[in-house]
N, C-alpha and C. Protein backbone atom coordinates (compact mmCIF):
# COMPACT_ATOMS: atom_id res chain seq x y z
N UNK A 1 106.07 128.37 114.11
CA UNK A 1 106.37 127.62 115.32
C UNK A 1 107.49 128.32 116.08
N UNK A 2 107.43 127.87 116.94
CA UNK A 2 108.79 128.95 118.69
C UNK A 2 109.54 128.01 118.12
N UNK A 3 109.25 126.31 117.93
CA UNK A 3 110.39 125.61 118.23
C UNK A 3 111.44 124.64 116.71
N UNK A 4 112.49 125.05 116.71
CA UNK A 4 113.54 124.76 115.65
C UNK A 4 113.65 123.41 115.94
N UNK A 5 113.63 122.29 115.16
CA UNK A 5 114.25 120.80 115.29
C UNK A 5 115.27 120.59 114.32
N UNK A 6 116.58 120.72 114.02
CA UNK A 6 117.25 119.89 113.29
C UNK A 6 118.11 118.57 113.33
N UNK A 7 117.36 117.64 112.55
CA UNK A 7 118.01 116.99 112.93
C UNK A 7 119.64 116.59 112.51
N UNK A 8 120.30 115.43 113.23
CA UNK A 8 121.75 115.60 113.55
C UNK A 8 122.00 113.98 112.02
N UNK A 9 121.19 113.18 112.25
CA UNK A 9 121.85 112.24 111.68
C UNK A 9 120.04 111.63 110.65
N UNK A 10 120.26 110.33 110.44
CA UNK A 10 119.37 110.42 109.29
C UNK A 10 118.84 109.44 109.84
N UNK A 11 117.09 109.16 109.43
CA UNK A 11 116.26 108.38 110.52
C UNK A 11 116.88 106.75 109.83
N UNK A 12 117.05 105.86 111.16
CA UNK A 12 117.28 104.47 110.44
C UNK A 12 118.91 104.40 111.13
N UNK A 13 119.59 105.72 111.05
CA UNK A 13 120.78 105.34 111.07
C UNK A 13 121.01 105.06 112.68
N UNK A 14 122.45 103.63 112.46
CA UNK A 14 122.80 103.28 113.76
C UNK A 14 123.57 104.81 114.69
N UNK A 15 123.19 104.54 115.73
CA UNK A 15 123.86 105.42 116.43
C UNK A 15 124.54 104.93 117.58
N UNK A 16 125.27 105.95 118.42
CA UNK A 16 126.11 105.00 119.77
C UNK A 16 125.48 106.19 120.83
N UNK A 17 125.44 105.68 121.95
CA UNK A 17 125.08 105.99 123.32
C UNK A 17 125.83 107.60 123.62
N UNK A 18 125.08 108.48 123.44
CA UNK A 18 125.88 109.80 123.82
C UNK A 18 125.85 110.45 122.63
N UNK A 19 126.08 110.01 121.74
CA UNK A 19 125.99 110.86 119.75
C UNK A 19 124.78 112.04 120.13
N UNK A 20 124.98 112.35 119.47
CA UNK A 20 124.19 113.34 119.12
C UNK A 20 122.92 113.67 117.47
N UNK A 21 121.54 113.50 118.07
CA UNK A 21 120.67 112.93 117.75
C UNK A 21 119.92 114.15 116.74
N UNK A 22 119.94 115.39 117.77
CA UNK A 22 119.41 116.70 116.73
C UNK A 22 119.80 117.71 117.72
N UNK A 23 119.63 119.21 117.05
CA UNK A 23 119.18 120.26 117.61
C UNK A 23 118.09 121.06 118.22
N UNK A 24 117.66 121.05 119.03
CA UNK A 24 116.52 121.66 119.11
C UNK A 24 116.57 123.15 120.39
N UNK A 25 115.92 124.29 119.66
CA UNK A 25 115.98 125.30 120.17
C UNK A 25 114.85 125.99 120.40
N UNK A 26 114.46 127.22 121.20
CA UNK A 26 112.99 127.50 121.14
C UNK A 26 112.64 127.98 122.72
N UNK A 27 111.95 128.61 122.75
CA UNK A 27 111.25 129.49 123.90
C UNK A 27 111.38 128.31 124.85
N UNK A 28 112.19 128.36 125.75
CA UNK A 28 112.03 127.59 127.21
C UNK A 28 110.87 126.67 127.53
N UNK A 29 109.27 127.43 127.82
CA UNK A 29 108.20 126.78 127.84
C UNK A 29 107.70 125.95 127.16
N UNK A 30 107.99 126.14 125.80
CA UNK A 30 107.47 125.49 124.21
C UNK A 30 108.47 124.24 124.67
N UNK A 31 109.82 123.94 124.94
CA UNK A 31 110.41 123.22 125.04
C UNK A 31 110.09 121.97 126.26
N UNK A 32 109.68 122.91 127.28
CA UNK A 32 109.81 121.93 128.61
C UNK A 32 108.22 121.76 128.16
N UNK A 33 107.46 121.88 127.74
CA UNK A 33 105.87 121.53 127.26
C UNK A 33 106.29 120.51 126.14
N UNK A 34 107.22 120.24 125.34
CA UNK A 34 107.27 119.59 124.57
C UNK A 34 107.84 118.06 125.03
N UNK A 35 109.21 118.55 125.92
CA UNK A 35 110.30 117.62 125.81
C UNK A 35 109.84 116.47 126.37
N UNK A 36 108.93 115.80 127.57
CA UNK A 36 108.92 114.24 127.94
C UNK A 36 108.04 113.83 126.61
N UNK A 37 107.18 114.50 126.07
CA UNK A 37 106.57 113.63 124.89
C UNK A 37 107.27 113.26 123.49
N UNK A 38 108.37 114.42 123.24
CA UNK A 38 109.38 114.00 122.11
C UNK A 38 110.23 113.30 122.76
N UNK A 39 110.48 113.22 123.98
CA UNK A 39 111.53 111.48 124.44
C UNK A 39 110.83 110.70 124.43
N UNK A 40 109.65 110.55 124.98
CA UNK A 40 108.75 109.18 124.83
C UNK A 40 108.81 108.47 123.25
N UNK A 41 108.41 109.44 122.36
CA UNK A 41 108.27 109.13 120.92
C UNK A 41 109.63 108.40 120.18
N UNK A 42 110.51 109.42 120.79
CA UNK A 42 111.98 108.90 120.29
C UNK A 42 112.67 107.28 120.98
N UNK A 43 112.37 107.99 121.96
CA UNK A 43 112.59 105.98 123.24
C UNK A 43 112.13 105.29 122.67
N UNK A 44 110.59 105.46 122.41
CA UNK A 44 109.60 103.91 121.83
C UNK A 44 110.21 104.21 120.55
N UNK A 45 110.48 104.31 119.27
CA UNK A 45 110.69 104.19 118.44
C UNK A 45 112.21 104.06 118.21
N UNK A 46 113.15 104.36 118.61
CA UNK A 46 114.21 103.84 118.83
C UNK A 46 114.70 102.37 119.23
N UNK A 47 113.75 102.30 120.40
CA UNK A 47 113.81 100.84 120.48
C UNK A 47 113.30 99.61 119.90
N UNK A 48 112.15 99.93 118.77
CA UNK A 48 111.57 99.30 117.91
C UNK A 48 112.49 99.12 117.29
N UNK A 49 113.26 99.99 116.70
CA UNK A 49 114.01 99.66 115.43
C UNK A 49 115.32 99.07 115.87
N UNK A 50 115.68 99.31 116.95
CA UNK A 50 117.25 98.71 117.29
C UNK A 50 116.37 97.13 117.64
N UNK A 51 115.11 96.90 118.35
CA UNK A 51 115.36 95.59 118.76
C UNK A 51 115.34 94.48 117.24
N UNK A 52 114.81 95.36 116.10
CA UNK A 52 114.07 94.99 114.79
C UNK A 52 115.40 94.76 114.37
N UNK A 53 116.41 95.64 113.99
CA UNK A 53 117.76 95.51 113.90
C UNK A 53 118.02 94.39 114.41
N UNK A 54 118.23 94.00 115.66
CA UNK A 54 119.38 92.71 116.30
C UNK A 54 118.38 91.42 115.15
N UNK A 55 117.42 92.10 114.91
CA UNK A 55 116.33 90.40 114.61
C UNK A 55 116.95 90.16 113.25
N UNK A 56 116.93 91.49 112.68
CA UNK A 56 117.75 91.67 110.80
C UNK A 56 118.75 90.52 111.39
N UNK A 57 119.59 91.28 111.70
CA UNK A 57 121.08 90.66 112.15
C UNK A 57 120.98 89.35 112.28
N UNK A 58 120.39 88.81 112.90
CA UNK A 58 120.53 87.31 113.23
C UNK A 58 119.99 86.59 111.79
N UNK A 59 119.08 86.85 111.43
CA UNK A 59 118.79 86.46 110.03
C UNK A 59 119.62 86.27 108.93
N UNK A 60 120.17 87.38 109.16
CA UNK A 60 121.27 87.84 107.78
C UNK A 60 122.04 86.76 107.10
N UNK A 61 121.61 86.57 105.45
CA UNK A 61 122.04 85.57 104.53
C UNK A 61 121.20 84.43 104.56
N UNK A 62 119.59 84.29 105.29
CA UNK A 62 118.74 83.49 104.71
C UNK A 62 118.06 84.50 104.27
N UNK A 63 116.83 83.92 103.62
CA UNK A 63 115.77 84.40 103.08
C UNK A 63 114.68 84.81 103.89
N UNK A 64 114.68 84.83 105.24
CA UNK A 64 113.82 85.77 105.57
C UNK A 64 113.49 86.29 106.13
N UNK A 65 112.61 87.21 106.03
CA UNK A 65 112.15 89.02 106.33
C UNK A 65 111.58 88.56 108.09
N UNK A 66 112.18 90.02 108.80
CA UNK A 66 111.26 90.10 109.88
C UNK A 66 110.43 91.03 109.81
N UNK A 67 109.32 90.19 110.17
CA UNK A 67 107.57 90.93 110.15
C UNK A 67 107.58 92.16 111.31
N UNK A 68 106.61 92.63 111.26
CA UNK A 68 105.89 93.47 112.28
C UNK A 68 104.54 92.76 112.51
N UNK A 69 103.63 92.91 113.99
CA UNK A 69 102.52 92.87 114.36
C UNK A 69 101.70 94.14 113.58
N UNK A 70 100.31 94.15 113.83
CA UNK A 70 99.51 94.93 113.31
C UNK A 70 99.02 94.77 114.71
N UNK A 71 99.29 93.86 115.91
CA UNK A 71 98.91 94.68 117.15
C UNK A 71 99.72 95.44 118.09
N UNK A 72 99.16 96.44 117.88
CA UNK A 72 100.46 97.84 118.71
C UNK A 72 99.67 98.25 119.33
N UNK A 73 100.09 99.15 120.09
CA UNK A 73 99.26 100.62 121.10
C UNK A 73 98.45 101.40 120.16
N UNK A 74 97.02 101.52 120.73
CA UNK A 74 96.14 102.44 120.02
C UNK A 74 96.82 103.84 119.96
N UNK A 75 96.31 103.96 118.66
CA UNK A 75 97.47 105.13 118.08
C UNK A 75 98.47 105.12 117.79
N UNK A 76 99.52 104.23 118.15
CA UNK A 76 100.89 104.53 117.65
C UNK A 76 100.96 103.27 116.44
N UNK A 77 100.05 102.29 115.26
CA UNK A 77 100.49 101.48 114.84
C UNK A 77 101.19 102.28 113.54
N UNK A 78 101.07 103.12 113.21
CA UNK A 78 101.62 103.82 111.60
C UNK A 78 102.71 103.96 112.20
N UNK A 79 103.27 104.55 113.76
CA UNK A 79 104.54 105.53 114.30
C UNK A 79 105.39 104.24 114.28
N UNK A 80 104.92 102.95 115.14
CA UNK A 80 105.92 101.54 115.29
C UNK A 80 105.91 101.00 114.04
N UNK A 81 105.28 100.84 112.71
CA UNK A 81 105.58 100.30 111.84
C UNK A 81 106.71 101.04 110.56
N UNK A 82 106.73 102.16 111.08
CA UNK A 82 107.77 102.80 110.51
C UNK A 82 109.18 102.49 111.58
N UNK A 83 109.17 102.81 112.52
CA UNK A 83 110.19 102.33 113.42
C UNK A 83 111.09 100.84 113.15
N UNK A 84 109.91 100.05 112.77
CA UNK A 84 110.28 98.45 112.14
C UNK A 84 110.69 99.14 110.77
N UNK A 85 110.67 99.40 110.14
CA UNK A 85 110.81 99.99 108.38
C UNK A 85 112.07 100.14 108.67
N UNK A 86 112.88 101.65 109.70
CA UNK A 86 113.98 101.82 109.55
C UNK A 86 114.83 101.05 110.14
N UNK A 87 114.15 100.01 111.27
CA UNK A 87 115.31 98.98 111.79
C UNK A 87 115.46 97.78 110.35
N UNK A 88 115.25 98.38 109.59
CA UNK A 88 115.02 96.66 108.35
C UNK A 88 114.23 96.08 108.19
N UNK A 89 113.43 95.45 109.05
CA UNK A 89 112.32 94.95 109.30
C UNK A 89 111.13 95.18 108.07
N UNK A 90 110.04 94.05 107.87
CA UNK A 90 109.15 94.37 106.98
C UNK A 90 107.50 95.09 107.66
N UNK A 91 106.96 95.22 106.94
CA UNK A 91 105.11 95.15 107.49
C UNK A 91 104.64 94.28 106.99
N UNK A 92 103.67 93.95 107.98
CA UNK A 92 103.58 92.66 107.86
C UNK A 92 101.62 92.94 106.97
N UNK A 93 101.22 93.33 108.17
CA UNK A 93 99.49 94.55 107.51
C UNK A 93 99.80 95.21 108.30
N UNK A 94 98.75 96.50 108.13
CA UNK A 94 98.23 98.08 108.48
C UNK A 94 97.30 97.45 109.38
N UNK A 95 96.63 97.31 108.74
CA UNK A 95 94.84 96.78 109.45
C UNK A 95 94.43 95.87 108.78
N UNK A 96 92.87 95.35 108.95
CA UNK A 96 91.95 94.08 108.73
C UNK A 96 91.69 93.94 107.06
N UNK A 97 92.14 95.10 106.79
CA UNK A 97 91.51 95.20 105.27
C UNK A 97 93.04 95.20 103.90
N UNK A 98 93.85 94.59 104.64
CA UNK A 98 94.91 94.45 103.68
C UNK A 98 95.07 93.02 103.47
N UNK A 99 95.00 92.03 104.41
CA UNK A 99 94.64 90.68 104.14
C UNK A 99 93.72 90.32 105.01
N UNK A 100 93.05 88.61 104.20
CA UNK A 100 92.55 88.13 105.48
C UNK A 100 93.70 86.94 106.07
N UNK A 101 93.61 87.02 107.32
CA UNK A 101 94.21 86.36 108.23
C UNK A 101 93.34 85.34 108.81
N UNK A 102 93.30 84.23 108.44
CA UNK A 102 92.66 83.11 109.47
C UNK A 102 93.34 82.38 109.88
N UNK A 103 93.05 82.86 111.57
CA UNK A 103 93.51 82.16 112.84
C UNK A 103 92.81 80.70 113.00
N UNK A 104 93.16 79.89 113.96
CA UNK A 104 92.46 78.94 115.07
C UNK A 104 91.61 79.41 115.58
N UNK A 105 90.88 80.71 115.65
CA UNK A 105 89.43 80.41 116.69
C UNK A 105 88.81 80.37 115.58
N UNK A 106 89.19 81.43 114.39
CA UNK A 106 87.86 81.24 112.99
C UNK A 106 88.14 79.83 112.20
N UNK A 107 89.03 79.18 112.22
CA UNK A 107 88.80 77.58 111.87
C UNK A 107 88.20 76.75 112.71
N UNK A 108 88.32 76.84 113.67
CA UNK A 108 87.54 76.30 114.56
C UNK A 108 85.97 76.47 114.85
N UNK A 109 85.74 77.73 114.59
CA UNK A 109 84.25 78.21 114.47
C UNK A 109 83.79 77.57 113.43
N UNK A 110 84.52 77.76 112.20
CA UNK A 110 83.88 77.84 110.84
C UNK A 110 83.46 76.06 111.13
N UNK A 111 84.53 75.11 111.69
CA UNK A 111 84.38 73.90 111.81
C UNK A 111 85.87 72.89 110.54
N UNK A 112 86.85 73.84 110.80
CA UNK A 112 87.97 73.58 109.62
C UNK A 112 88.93 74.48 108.57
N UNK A 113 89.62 74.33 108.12
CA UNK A 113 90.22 75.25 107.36
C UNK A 113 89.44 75.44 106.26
N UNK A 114 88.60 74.34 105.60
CA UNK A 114 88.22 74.26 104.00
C UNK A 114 86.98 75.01 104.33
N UNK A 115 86.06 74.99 105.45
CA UNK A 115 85.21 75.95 105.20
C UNK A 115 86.11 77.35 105.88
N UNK A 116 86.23 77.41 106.34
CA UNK A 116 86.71 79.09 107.16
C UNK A 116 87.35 79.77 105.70
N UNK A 117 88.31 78.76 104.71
CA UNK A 117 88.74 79.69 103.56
C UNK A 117 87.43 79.84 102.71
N UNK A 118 86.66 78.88 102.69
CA UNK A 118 84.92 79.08 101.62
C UNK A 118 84.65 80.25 102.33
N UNK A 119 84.53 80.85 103.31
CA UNK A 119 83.67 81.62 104.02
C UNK A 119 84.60 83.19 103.23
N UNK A 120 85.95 82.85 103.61
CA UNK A 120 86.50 83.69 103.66
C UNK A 120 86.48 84.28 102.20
N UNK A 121 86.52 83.35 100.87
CA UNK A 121 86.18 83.49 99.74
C UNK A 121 85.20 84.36 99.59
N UNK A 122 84.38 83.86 99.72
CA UNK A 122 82.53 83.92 99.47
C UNK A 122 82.75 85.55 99.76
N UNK A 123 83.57 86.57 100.37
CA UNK A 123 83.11 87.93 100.33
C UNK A 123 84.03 88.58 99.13
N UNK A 124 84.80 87.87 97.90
CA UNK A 124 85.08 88.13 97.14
C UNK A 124 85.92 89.36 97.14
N UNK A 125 86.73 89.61 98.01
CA UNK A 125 87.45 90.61 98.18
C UNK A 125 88.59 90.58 97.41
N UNK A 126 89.07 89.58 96.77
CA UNK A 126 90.37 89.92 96.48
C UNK A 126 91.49 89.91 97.05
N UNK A 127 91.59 89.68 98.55
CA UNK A 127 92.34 89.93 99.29
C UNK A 127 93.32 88.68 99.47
N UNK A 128 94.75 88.81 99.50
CA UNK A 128 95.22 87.60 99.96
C UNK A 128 94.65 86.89 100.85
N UNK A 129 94.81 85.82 101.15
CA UNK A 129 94.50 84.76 102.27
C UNK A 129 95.23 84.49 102.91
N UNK A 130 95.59 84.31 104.15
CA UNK A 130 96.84 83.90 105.42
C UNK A 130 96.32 82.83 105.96
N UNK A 131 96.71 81.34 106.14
CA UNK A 131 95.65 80.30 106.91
C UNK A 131 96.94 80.31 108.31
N UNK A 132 96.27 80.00 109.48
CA UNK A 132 97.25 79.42 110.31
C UNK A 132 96.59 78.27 110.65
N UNK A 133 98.57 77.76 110.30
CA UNK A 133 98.06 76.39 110.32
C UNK A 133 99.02 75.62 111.86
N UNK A 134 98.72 74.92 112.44
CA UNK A 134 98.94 74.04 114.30
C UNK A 134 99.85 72.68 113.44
N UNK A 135 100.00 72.23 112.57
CA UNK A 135 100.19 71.41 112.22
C UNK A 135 100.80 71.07 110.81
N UNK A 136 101.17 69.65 110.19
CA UNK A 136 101.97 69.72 109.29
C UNK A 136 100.72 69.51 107.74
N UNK A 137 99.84 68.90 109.06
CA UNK A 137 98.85 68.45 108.09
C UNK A 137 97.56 69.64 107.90
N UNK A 138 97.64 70.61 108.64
CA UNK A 138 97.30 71.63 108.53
C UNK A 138 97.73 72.74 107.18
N UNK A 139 99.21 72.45 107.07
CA UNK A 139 99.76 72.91 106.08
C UNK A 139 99.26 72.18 104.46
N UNK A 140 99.44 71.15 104.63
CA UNK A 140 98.82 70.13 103.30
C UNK A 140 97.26 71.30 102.95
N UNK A 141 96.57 70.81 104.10
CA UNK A 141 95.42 71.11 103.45
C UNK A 141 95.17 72.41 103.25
N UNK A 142 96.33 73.62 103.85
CA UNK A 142 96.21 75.04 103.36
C UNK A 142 96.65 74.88 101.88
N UNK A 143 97.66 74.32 101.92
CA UNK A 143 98.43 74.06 100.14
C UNK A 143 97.17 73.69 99.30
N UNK A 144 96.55 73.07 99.85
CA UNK A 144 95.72 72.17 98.66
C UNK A 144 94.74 73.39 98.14
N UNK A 145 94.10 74.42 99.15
CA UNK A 145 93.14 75.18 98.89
C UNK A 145 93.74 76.48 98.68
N UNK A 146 95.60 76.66 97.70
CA UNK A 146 95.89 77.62 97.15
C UNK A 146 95.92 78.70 97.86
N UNK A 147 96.08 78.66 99.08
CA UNK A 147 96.02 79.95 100.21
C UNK A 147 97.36 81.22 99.49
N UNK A 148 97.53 82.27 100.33
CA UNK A 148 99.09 82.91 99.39
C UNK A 148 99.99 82.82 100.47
N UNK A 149 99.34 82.52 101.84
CA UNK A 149 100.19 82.32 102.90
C UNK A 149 100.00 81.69 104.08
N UNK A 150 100.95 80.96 104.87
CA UNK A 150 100.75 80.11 105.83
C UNK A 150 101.55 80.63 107.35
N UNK A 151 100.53 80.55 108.41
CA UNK A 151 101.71 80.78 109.15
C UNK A 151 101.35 79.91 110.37
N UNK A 152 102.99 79.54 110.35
CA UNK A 152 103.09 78.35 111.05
C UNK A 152 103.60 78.45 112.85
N UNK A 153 102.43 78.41 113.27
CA UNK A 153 102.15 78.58 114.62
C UNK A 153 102.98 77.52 115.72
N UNK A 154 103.38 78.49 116.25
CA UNK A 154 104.10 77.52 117.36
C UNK A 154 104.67 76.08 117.45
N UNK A 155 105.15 76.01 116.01
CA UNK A 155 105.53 74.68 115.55
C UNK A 155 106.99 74.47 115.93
N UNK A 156 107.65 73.11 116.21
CA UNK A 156 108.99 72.97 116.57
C UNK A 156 109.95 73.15 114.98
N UNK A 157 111.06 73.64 115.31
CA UNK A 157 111.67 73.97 113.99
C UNK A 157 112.17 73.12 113.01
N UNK A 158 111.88 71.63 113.63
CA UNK A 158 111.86 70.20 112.32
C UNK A 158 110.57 70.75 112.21
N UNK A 159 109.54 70.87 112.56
CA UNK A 159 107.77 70.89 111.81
C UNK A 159 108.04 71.98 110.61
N UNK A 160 108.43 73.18 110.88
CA UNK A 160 108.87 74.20 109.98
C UNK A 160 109.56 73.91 108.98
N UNK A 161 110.65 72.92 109.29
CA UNK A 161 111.19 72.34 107.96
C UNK A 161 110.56 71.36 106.90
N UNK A 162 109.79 70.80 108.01
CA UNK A 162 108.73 69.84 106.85
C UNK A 162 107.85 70.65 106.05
N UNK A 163 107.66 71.71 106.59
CA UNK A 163 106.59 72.47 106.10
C UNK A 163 107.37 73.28 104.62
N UNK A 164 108.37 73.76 104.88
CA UNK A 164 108.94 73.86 103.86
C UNK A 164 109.54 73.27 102.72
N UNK A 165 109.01 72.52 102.79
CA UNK A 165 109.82 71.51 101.93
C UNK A 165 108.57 70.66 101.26
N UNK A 166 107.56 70.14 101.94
CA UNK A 166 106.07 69.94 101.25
C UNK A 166 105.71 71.54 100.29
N UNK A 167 106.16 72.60 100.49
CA UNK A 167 105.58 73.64 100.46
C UNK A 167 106.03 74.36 98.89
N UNK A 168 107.49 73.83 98.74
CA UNK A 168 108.34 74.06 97.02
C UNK A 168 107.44 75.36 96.78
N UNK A 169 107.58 76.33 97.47
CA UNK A 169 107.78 77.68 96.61
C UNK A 169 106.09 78.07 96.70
N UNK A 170 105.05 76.91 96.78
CA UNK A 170 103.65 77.26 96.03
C UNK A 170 102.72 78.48 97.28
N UNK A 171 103.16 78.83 98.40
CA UNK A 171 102.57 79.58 99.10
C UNK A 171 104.38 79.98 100.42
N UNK A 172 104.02 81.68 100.62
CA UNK A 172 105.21 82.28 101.63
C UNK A 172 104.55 81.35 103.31
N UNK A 173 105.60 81.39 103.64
CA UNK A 173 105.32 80.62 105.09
C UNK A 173 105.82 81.61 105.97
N UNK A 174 105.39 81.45 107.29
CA UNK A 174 105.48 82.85 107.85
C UNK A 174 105.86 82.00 109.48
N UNK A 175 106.81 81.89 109.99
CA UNK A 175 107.15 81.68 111.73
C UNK A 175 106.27 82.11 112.96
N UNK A 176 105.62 81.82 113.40
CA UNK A 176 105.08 83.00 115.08
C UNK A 176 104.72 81.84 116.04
N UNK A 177 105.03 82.29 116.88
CA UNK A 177 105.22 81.90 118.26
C UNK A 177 106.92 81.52 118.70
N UNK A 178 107.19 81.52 119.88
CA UNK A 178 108.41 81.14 120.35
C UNK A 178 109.22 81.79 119.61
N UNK A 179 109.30 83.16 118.73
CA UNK A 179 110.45 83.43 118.23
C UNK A 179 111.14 84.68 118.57
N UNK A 180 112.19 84.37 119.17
CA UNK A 180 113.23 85.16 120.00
C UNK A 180 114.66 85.61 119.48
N UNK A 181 115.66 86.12 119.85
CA UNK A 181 116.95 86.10 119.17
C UNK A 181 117.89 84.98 119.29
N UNK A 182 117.16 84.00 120.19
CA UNK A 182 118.13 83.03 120.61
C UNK A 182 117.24 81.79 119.69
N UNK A 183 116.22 82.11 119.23
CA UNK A 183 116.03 80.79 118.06
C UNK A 183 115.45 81.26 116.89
N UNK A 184 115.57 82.82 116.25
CA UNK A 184 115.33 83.41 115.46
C UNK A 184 116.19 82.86 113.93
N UNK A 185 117.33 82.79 113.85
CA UNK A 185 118.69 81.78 113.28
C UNK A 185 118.03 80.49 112.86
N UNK A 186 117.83 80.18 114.17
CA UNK A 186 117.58 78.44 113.50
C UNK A 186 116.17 78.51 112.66
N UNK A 187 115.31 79.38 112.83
CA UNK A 187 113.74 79.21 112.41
C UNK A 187 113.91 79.73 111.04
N UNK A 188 115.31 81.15 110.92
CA UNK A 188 115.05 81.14 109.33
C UNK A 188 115.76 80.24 108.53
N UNK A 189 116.95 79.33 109.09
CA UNK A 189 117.31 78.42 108.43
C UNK A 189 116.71 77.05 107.73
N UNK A 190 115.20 77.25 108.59
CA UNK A 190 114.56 76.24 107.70
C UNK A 190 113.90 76.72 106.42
N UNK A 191 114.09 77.78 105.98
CA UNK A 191 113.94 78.09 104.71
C UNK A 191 111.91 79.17 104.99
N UNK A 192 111.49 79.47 106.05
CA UNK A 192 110.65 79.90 105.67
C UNK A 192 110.57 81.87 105.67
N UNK A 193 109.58 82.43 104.89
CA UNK A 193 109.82 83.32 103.85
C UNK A 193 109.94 84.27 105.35
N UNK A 194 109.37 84.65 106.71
CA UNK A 194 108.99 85.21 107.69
C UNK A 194 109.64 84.81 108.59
């Protein structure tokens, strides 16, 4: 290769505005052919992890983890889920084939949670199960059918607490919708695992 990269500091680590990030040297052309696409890469992924960071931060001293989406920009989901990795942050899946996830339109299709998890059974995969559940009583009946995880959709953060607390440990509960840095705090203080 024309072009030398070393880098200056170690991926993950905080940095301040102006530091100095790496070296890079190399035939003029190789460089200016390179350079808006290695800032693009570095910008978007920088900012993954610092915004993933402030989310750590606010969490810090409950129990729980901030997720990543598995919906990103075609092509970049391996590049942003590492980006979440070094801001702290967890993964949440890769793709379709690490869990199943049942939403509200496939309970609703299926005609319920108890069939949509039969359905979801019936291909014998092995795969964890994720139910989302709208409700408290949604949650009951994920509990009842041994799901490994619940995630509790756009629920107010007393619903989250009920949910945790019917819930004693027997399935991880997972937060989504409405969650921001300004009610990220209160949502993990109700004790759920996401």
């Amino acid at each position: 290769s024309d072009v030398d990269f070393a880098a200056q500091v170690a991926d993950g680590s905080r940095v301040t505005r102006g530091g100095l990030l790496a070296l890079v040297s190399g035939r003029t052309s190789s460089l200016l052919t390179a350079e808006r696409t290695a800032l693009n890469f570095l910008g978007r992924m920088s900012g993954i992890a610092t915004l993933t960071r402030q989310f750590v931060d606010a969490v810090a001293g409950t129990r729980a983890v901030i997720l990543d989406t598995r919906k990103t920009a075609p092509g970049l989901r391996l590049v942003d889920k590492l980006a979440v990795k070094l801001g702290g942050g967890g993964n949440h899946r890769i793709g379709l084939y690490d869990m199943i996830l049942i939403k509200d339109n496939h309970i609703d299709y299926a005609g319920g949670i108890e069939e949509a998890v039969r359905r979801a059974r019936a291909y014998d995969s092995g795969l964890p199960i994720e139910v989302e559940a709208r409700s408290v009583a949604d949650v009951k009946v994920a509990l009842g059918l041994g799901v490994e995880r619940i995630l509790l959709d756009n629920m107010s953060v007393e619903m989250m607490a009920e949910a945790v607390k019917l819930t004693h440990g027997r399935a991880k509960l997972e937060a989504s919708g409405n969650v921001t840095l300004e009610t990220v705090r209160r949502i993990a203080e109700t004790g759920v695992d996401f």
